Coordinates of C-alpha atoms and ligand atoms in Angstrom, one line a residue:
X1 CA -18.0 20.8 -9.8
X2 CA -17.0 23.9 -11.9
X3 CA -13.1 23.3 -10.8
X4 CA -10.4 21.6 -8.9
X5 CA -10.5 24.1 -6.2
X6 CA -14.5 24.4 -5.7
X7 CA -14.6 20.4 -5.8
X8 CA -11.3 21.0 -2.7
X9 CA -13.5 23.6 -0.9
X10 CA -16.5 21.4 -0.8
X11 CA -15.3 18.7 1.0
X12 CA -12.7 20.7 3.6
X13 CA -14.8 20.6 7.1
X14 CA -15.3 23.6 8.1
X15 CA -14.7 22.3 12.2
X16 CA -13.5 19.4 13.7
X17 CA -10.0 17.7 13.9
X18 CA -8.4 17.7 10.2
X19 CA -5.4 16.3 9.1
X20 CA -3.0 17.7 6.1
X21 CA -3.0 15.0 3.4
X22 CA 0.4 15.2 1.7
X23 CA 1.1 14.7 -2.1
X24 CA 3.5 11.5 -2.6
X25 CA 5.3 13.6 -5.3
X26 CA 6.5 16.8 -3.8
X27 CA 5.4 16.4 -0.4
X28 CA 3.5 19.6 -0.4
X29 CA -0.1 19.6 1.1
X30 CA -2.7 18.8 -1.5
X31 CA -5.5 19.5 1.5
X32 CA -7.9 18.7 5.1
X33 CA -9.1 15.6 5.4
X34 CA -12.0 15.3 8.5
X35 CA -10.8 13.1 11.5
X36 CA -14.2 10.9 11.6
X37 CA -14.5 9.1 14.9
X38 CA -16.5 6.2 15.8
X39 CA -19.6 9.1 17.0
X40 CA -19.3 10.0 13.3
X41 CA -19.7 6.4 12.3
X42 CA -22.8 6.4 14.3
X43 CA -24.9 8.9 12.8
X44 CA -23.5 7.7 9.3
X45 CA -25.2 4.1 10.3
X46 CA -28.2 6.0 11.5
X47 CA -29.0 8.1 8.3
X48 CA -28.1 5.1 5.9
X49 CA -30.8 2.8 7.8
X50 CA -33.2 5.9 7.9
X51 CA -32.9 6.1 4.1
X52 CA -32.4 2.7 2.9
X53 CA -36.1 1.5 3.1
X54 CA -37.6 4.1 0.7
X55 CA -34.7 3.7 -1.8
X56 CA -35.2 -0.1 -1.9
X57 CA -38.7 0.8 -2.3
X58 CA -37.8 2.4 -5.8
X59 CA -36.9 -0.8 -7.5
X60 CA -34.5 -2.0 -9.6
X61 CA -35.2 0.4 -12.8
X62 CA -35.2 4.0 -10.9
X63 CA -32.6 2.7 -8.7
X64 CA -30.8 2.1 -12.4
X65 CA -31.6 5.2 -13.3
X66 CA -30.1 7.3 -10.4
X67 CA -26.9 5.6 -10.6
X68 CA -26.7 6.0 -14.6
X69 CA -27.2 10.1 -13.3
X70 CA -24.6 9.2 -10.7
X71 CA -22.1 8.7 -13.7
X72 CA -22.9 11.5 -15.9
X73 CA -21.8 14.0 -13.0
X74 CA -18.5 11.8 -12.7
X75 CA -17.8 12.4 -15.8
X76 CA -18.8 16.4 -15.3
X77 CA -16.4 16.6 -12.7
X78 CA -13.8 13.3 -14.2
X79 CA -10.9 16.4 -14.8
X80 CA -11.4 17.7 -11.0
X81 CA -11.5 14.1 -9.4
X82 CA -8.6 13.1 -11.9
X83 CA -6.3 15.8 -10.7
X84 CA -7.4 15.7 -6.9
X85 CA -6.7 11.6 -7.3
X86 CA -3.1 12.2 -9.0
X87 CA -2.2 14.3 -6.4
X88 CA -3.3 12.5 -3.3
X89 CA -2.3 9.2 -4.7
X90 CA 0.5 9.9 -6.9
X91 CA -0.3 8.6 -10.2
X92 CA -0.6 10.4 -13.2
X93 CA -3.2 12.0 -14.9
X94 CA -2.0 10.2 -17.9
X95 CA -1.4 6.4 -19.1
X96 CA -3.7 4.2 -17.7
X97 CA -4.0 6.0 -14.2
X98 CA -6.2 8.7 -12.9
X99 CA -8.3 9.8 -15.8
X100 CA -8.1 6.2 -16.7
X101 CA -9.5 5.3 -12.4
X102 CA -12.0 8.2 -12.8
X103 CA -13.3 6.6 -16.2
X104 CA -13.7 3.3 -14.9
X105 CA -15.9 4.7 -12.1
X106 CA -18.4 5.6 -14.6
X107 CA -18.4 2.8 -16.5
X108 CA -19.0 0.3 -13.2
X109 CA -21.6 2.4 -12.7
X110 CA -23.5 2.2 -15.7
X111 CA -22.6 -1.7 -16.0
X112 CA -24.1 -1.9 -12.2
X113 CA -27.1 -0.3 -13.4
X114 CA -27.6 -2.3 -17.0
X115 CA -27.4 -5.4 -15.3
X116 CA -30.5 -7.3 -15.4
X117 CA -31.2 -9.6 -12.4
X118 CA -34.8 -11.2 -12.7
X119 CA -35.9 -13.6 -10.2
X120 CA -34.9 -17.4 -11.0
X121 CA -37.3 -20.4 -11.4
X122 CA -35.8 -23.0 -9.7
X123 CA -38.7 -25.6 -9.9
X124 CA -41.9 -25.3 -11.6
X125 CA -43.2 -29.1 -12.3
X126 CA -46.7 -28.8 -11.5
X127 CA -46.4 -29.9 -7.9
X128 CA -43.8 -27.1 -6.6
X129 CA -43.0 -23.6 -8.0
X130 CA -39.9 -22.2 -6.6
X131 CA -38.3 -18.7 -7.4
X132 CA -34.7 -17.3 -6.0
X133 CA -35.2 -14.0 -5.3
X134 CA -32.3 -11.3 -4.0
X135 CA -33.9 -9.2 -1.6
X136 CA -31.9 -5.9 0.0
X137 CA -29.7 -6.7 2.4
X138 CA -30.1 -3.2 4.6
X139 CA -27.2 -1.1 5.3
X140 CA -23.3 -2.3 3.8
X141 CA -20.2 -1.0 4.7
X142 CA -17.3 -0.5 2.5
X143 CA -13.7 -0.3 3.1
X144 CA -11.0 0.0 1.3
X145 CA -7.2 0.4 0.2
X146 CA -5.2 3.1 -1.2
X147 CA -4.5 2.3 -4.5
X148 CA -7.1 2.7 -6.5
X149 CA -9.5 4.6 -3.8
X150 CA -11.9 5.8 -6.2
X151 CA -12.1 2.8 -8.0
X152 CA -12.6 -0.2 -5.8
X153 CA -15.2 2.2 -3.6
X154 CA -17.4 2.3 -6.9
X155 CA -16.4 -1.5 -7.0
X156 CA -18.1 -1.7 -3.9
X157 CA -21.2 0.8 -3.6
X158 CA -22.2 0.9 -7.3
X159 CA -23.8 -3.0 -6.8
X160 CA -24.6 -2.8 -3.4
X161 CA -26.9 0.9 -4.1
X162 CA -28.4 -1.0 -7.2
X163 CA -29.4 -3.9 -4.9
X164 CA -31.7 -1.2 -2.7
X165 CA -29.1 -0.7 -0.1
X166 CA -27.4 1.8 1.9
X167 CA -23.7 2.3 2.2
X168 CA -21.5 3.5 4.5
X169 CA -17.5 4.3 3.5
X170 CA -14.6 3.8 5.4
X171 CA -11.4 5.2 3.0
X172 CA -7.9 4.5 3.7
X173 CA -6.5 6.9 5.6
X174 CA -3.7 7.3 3.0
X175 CA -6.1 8.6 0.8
X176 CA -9.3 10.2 2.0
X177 CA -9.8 12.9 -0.4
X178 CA -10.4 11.1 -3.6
X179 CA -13.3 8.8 -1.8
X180 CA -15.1 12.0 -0.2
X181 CA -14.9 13.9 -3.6
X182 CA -16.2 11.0 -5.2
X183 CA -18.8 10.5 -2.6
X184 CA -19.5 14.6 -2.9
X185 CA -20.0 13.8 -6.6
X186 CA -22.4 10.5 -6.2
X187 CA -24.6 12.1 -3.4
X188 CA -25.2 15.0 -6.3
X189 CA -27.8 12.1 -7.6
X190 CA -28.6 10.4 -4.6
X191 CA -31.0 10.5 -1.7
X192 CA -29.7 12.2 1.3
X193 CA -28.0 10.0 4.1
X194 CA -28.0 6.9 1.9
X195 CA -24.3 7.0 1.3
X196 CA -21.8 8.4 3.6
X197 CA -18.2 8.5 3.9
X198 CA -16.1 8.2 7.2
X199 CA -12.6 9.2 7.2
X200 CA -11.6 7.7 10.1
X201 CA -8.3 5.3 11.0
X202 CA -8.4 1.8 11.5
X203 CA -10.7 1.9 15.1
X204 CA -13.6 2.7 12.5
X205 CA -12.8 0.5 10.5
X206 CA -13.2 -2.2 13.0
X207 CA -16.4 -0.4 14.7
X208 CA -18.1 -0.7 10.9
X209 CA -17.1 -4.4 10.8
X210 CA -18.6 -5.2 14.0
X211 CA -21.6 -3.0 13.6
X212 CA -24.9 -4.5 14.6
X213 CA -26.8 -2.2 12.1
X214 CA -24.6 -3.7 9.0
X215 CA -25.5 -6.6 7.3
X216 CA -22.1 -7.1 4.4
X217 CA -19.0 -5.9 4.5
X218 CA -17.3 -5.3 1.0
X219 CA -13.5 -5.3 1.9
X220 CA -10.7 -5.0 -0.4
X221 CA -7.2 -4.6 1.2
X222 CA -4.4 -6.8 2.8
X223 CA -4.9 -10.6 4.1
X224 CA -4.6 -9.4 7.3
X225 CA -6.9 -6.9 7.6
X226 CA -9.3 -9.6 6.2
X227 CA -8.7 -11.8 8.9
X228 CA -9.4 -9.2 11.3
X229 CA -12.6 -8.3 9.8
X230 CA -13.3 -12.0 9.7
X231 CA -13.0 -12.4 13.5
X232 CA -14.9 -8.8 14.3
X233 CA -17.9 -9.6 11.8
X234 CA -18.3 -12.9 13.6
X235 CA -21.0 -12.0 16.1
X236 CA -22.9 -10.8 14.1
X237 CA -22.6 -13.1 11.1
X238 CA -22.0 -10.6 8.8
X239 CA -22.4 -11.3 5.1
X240 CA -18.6 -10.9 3.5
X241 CA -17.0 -10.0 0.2
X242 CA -13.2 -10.4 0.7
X243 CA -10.7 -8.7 -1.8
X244 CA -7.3 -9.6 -0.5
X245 CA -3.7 -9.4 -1.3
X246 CA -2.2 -11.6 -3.9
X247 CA 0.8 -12.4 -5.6
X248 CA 0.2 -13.4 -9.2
X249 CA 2.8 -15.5 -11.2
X250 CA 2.9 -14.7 -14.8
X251 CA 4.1 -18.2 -16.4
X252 CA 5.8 -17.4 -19.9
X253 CA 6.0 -20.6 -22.3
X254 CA 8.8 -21.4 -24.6
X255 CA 6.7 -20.8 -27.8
X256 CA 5.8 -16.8 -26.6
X257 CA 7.2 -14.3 -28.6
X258 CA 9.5 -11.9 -26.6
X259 CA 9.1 -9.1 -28.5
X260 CA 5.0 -9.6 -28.9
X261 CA 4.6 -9.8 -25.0
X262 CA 7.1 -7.3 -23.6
X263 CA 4.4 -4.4 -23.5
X264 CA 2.1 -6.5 -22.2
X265 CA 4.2 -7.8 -19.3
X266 CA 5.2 -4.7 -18.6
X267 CA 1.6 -3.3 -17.8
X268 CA 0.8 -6.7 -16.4
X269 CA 3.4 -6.0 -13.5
X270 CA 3.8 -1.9 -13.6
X271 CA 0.4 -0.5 -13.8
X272 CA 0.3 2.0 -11.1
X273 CA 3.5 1.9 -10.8
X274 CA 3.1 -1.8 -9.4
X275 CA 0.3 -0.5 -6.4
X276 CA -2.3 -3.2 -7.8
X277 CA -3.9 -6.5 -6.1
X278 CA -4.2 -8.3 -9.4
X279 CA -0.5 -7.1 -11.2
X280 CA 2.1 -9.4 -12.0
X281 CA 4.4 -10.0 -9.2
X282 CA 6.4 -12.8 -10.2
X283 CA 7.1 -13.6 -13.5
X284 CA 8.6 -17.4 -14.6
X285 CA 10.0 -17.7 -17.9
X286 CA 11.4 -20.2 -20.0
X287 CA 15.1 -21.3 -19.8
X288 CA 15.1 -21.0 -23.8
X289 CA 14.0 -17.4 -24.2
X290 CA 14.8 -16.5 -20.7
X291 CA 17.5 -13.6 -22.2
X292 CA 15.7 -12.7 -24.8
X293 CA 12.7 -11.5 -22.3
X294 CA 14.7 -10.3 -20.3
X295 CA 15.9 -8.1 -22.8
X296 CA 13.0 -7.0 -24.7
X297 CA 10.9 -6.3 -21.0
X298 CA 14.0 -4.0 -20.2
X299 CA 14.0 -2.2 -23.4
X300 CA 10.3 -1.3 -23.0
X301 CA 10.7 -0.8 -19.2
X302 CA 13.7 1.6 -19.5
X303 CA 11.6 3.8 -22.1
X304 CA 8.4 4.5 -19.6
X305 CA 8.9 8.0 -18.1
X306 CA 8.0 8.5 -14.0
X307 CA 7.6 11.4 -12.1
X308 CA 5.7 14.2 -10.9
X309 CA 1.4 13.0 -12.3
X310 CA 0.6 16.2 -13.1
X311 CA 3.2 16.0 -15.8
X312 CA 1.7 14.9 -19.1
X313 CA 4.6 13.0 -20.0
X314 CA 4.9 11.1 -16.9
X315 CA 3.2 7.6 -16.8
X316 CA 4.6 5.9 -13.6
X317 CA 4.6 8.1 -10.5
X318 CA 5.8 7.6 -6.7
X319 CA 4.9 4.7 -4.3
X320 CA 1.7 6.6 -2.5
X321 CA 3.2 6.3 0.9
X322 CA 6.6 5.9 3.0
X323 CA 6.3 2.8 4.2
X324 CA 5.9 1.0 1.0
X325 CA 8.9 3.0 -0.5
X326 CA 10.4 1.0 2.6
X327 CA 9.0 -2.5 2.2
X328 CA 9.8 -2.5 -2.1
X329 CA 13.4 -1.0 -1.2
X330 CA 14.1 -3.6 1.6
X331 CA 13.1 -6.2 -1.1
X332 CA 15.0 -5.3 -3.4
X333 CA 18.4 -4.6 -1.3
X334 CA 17.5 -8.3 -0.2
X335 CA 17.7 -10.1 -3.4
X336 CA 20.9 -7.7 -4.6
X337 CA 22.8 -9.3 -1.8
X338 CA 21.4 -12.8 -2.1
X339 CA 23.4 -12.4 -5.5
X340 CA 20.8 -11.5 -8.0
X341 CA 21.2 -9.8 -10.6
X342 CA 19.6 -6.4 -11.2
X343 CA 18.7 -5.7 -14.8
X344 CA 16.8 -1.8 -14.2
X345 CA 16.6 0.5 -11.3
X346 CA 17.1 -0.7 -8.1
X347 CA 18.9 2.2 -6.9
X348 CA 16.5 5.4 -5.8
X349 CA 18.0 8.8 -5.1
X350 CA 17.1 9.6 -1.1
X351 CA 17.6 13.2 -1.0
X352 CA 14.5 13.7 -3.3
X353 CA 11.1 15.0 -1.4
X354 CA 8.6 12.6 -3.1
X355 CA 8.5 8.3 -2.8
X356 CA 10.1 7.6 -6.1
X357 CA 11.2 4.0 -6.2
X358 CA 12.7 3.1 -9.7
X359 CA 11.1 1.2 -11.9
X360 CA 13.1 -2.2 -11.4
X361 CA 13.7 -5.8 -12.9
X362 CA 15.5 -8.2 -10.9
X363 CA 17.3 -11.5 -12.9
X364 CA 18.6 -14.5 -11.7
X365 CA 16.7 -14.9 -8.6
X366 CA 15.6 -17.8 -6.5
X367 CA 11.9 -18.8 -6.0
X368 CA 12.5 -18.8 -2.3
X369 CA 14.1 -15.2 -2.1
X370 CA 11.4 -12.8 -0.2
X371 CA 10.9 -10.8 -3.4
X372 CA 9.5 -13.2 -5.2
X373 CA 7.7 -15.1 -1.8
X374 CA 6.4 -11.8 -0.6
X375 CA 3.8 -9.1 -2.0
X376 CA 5.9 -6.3 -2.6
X377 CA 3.2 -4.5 -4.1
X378 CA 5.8 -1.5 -5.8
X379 CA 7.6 -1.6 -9.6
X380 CA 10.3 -3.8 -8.7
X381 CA 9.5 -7.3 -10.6
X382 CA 11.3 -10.3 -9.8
X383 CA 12.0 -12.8 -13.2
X384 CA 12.4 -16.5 -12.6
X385 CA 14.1 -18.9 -14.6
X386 CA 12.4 -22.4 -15.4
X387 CA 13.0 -25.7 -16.9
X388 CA 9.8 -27.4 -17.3
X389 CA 6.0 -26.5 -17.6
X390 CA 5.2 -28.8 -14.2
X391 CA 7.9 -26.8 -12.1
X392 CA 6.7 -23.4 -13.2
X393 CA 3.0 -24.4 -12.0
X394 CA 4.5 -25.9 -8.8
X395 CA 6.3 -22.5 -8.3
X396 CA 3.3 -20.4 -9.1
X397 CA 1.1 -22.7 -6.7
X398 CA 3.1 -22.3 -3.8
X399 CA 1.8 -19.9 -2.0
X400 CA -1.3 -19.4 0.1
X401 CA -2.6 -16.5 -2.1
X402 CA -4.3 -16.7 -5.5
X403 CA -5.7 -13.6 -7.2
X404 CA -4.7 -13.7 -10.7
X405 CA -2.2 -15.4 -13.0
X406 CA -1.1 -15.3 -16.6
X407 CA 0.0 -17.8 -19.2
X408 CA 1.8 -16.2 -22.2
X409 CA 2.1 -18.4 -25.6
X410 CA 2.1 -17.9 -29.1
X411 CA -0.7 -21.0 -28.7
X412 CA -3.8 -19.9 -27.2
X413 CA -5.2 -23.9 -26.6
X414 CA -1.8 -25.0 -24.8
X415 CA -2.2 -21.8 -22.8
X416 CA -5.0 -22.6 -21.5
X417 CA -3.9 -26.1 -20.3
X418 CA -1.9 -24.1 -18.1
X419 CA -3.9 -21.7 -17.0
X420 CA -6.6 -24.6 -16.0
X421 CA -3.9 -25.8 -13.6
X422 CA -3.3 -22.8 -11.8
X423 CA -4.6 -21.8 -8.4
X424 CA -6.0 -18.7 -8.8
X425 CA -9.4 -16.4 -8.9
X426 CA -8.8 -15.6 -12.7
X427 CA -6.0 -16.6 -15.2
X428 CA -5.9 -13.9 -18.2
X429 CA -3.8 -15.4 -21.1
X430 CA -1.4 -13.4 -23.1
X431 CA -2.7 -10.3 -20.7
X432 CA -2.5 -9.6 -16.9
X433 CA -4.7 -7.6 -14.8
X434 CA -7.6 -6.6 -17.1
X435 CA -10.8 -5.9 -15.2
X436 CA -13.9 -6.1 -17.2
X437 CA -17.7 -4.8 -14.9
X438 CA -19.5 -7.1 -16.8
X439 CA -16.8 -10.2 -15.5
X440 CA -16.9 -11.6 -12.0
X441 CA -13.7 -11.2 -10.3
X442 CA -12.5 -12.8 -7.0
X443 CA -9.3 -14.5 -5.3
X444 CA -8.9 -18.0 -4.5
X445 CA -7.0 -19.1 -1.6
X446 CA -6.0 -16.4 1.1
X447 CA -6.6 -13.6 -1.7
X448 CA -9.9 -13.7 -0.5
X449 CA -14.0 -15.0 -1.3
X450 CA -16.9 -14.1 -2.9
X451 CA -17.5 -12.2 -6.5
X452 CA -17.6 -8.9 -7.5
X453 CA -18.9 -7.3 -11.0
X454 CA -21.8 -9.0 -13.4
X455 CA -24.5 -10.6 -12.3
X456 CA -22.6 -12.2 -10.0
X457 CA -21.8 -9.3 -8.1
X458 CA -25.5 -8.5 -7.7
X459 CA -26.4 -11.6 -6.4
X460 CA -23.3 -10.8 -3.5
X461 CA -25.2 -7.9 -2.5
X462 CA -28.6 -9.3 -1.8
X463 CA -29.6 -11.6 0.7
X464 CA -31.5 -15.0 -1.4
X465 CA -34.7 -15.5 -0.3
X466 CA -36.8 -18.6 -2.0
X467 CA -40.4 -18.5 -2.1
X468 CA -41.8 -22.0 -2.2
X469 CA -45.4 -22.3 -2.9
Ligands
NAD1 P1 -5.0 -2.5 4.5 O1 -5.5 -3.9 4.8 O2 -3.8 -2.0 5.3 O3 -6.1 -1.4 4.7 C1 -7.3 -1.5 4.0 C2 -8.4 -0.8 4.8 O4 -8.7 -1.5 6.0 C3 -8.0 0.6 5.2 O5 -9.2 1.5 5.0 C4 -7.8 0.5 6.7 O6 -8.0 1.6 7.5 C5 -8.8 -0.6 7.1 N1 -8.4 -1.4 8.3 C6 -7.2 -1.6 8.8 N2 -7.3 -2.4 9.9 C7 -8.6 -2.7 10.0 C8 -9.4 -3.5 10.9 N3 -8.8 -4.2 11.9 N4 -10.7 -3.5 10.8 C9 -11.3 -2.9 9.8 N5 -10.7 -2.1 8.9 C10 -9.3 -2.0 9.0 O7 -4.6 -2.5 2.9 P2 -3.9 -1.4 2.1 O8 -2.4 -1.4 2.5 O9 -4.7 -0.1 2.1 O10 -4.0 -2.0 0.6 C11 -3.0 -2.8 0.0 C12 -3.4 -4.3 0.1 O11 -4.7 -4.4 -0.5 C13 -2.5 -5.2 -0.8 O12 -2.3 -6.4 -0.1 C14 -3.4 -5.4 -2.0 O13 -3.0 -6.6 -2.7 C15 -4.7 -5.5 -1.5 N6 -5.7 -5.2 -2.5 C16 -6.5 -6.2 -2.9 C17 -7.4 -5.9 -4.0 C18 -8.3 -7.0 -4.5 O14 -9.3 -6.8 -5.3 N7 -8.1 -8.3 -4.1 C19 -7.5 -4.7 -4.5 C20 -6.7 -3.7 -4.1 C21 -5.8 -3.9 -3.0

């Protein structure tokens, strides 16, 4: 799209129910979003399963080549969907947030597309020959969260397209406009009908999940919602990728260096302002260089500018909606008066129009204090003093989720001791949250099943078929 405003106009229905999509920042409109009903669903279902047999037809290499198209006119239009994502959302262009979102949708793409996936030979000893195959599973729904809506949707339609399938969209209803300009974008490249995106609320979503026509659902959002889907995809035995909540401890070792890791702890836990599956959420640190963390993380903390995302300066922005301002407030208020101690923030100014939540470190807390027990899923980090390496892997095994975890050491083989011992999807050492397209990713526990990105990813968006002969 030329600009912001013809990239606005084209995906502003033109009849229909709409509803005015707020920015998080100013509270001033950014736009119409459709009101897509369950009828809308229908015909979306309908034109993905009229074009889904001709584009698995293609094969692998043109179906390759489309999406590789697909992410040249993202990154035509990256500024547009950038600015259109900062505003809906909240985070800022700058730092690693919308440009940095709108990037990464390019680059799944292309690593979607230069994946190579050959058929395996699983026996071939003269008296049997058998090959694994991934054949196209049909028509796959998609639905996702709010916090990184372009993102995750690429996450989810860049493998399933390449596998020869059909996809049909259902956004958060938090943030509709960055998934339909994306989708607007894509469908530049891509055959009519074979992906669609339906703005509707939560009755769509379940409609989608219990859909006869669909054959996978690729979720990413809260346990519960995963639950849900579980029980409505039941009947029909859907396929399922599962991307739920977590809340990853970040276990620091006496050895680390304080100074060396406070950057990286501080991304680890405030990227997107704290609005990530996979950030640090609680971090345990040793009784010897508890202070000295403590300090160093404040000192880079205190120095990272928030506010409005269209501001270059700016690299933490609001929470995107109300009632997560409420839930990270109500947190934090809860572990003030349990007695602990606040180090940063923890005291937002209410008469301001936009969600602004401080960014905050809490000290001297108990494992068993909500803000640490809870996802609070906002820039308010609860730090955890420990005694020995067993208790801080009992405390960070507690729960029932398991996205991600850390280990930070100055000694990358004791680290990884550690991280072998934790319960979790992926342990990053001396780093937290780093997603990589050619890397399966996944949650253990109640943070979810099955693989996205690599080959692995493929292989979750085809159906095996073994041809024994
Ligand atoms: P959510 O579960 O409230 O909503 C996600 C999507 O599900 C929305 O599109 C919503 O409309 C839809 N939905 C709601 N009820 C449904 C139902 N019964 N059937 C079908 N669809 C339904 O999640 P959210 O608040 O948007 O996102 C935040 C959560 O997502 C956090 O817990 C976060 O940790 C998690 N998350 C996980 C990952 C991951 O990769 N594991 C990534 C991002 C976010």
């Amino acid at each position: 799209m030329e600009t912001y405003d013809a990239l606005l106009a084209a995906i502003t229905p033109v009849s229909g129910e709409t509803r005015t999509i707020f920015d998080p920042a100013t509270g001033q409109p950014v736009g119409e979003a459709p009101v897509h009903t369950v009828q809308d669903l229908e015909a979306a279902i309908a034109a993905a399963a009229a074009a889904q047999p001709a584009w698995a037809a293609l094969g692998h290499d043109a179906r390759s080549a489309a999406l590789l198209k697909a992410a040249d006119a993202v990154e035509r239009s990256a500024e547009e969907l950038a600015r259109l994502l900062s505003r809906e959302q909240g985070k800022p262009l700058n730092g690693p947030n919308a440009r940095f979102e709108v990037g990464a949708c390019a680059a799944w793409l292309r690593v979607a597309a230069g994946t190579p996936l050959a058929a395996e030979t699983v026996v071939d000893d003269g008296e049997t020959r058998a090959e694994l195959h991934y054949r196209p599973i049909g028509v796959v729904g998609a639905i996702g969260p709010w916090n990184w809506p372009m993102m995750i949707t690429v996450w989810q339609l860049a493998p399933a397209l390449r596998m020869g399938n059909a996809v049909v969209i259902k956004p958060s209803e938090y943030t509709p406009l960055s998934v339909l300009a994306l989708v607007e974008i894509l469908n530049q490249e891509l055959p009519e009908g074979l992906l669609t995106a339906v703005a509707g609320g939560r009755d769509v979503g379940e409609a989608l999940a219990g859909h006869p026509a669909i054959g996978k659902i690729m979720f990413t959002g809260s346990t519960a919602t995963g639950k849900a889907i579980i029980k409505s995809s039941a009947d029909t035995v859907k396929r399922l990728t599962l991307e739920l909540g977590g809340n990853d401890a970040g276990i620091v070792l006496p050895d680390a260096d304080p100074r060396a890791i406070a950057e990286g702890l501080f991304w680890g836990a405030f990227i997107n302002t704290g609005q990530t599956c996979a950030a640090l959420k609680r971090l345990y640190v040793h009784d010897s260089i508890y202070d000295a963390v403590c300090e160093e993380l404040t000192n880079v903390a205190a120095a990272m500018p928030m506010g409005n995302g269209l501001d270059e300066a700016n690299v933490l922005g609001p929470l995107q909606n109300r009632q997560q301002f409420d839930i990270v407030a109500a947190l934090v208020d809860a572990a003030r008066e349990s007695g602990a101690r606040i180090l940063l923030g923890g005291n937002p100014e209410n008469d301001q129009p936009g969600n602004f939540y401080p960014t905050t470190l809490v000290a001297d807390i108990a494992d068993s204090n909500p803000l640490v027990a809870e996802e609070q899923f906002g820039p308010a980090l609860p730090i955890i003093r420990y005694g020995t390496v067993d208790e801080a892997v009992a405390m960070a095994n507690a729960l029932d989720v398991g996205l991600g975890a850390s280990v930070w050491s100055s000694d990358p083989a004791e680290a990884r001791k550690v991280a072998a011992r934790l319960e979790a999807g992926t342990v990053w050492i001396n780093k937290h949250g780093a997603v990589d397209p050619r890397i399966p990713f996944g949650g253990a526990k109640q943070s979810g099943y099955g693989l996205e990105f690599g080959v692995e990813g493929l292989k979750a968006l085809g159906v095996p078929q073994v041809i024994n002969g």
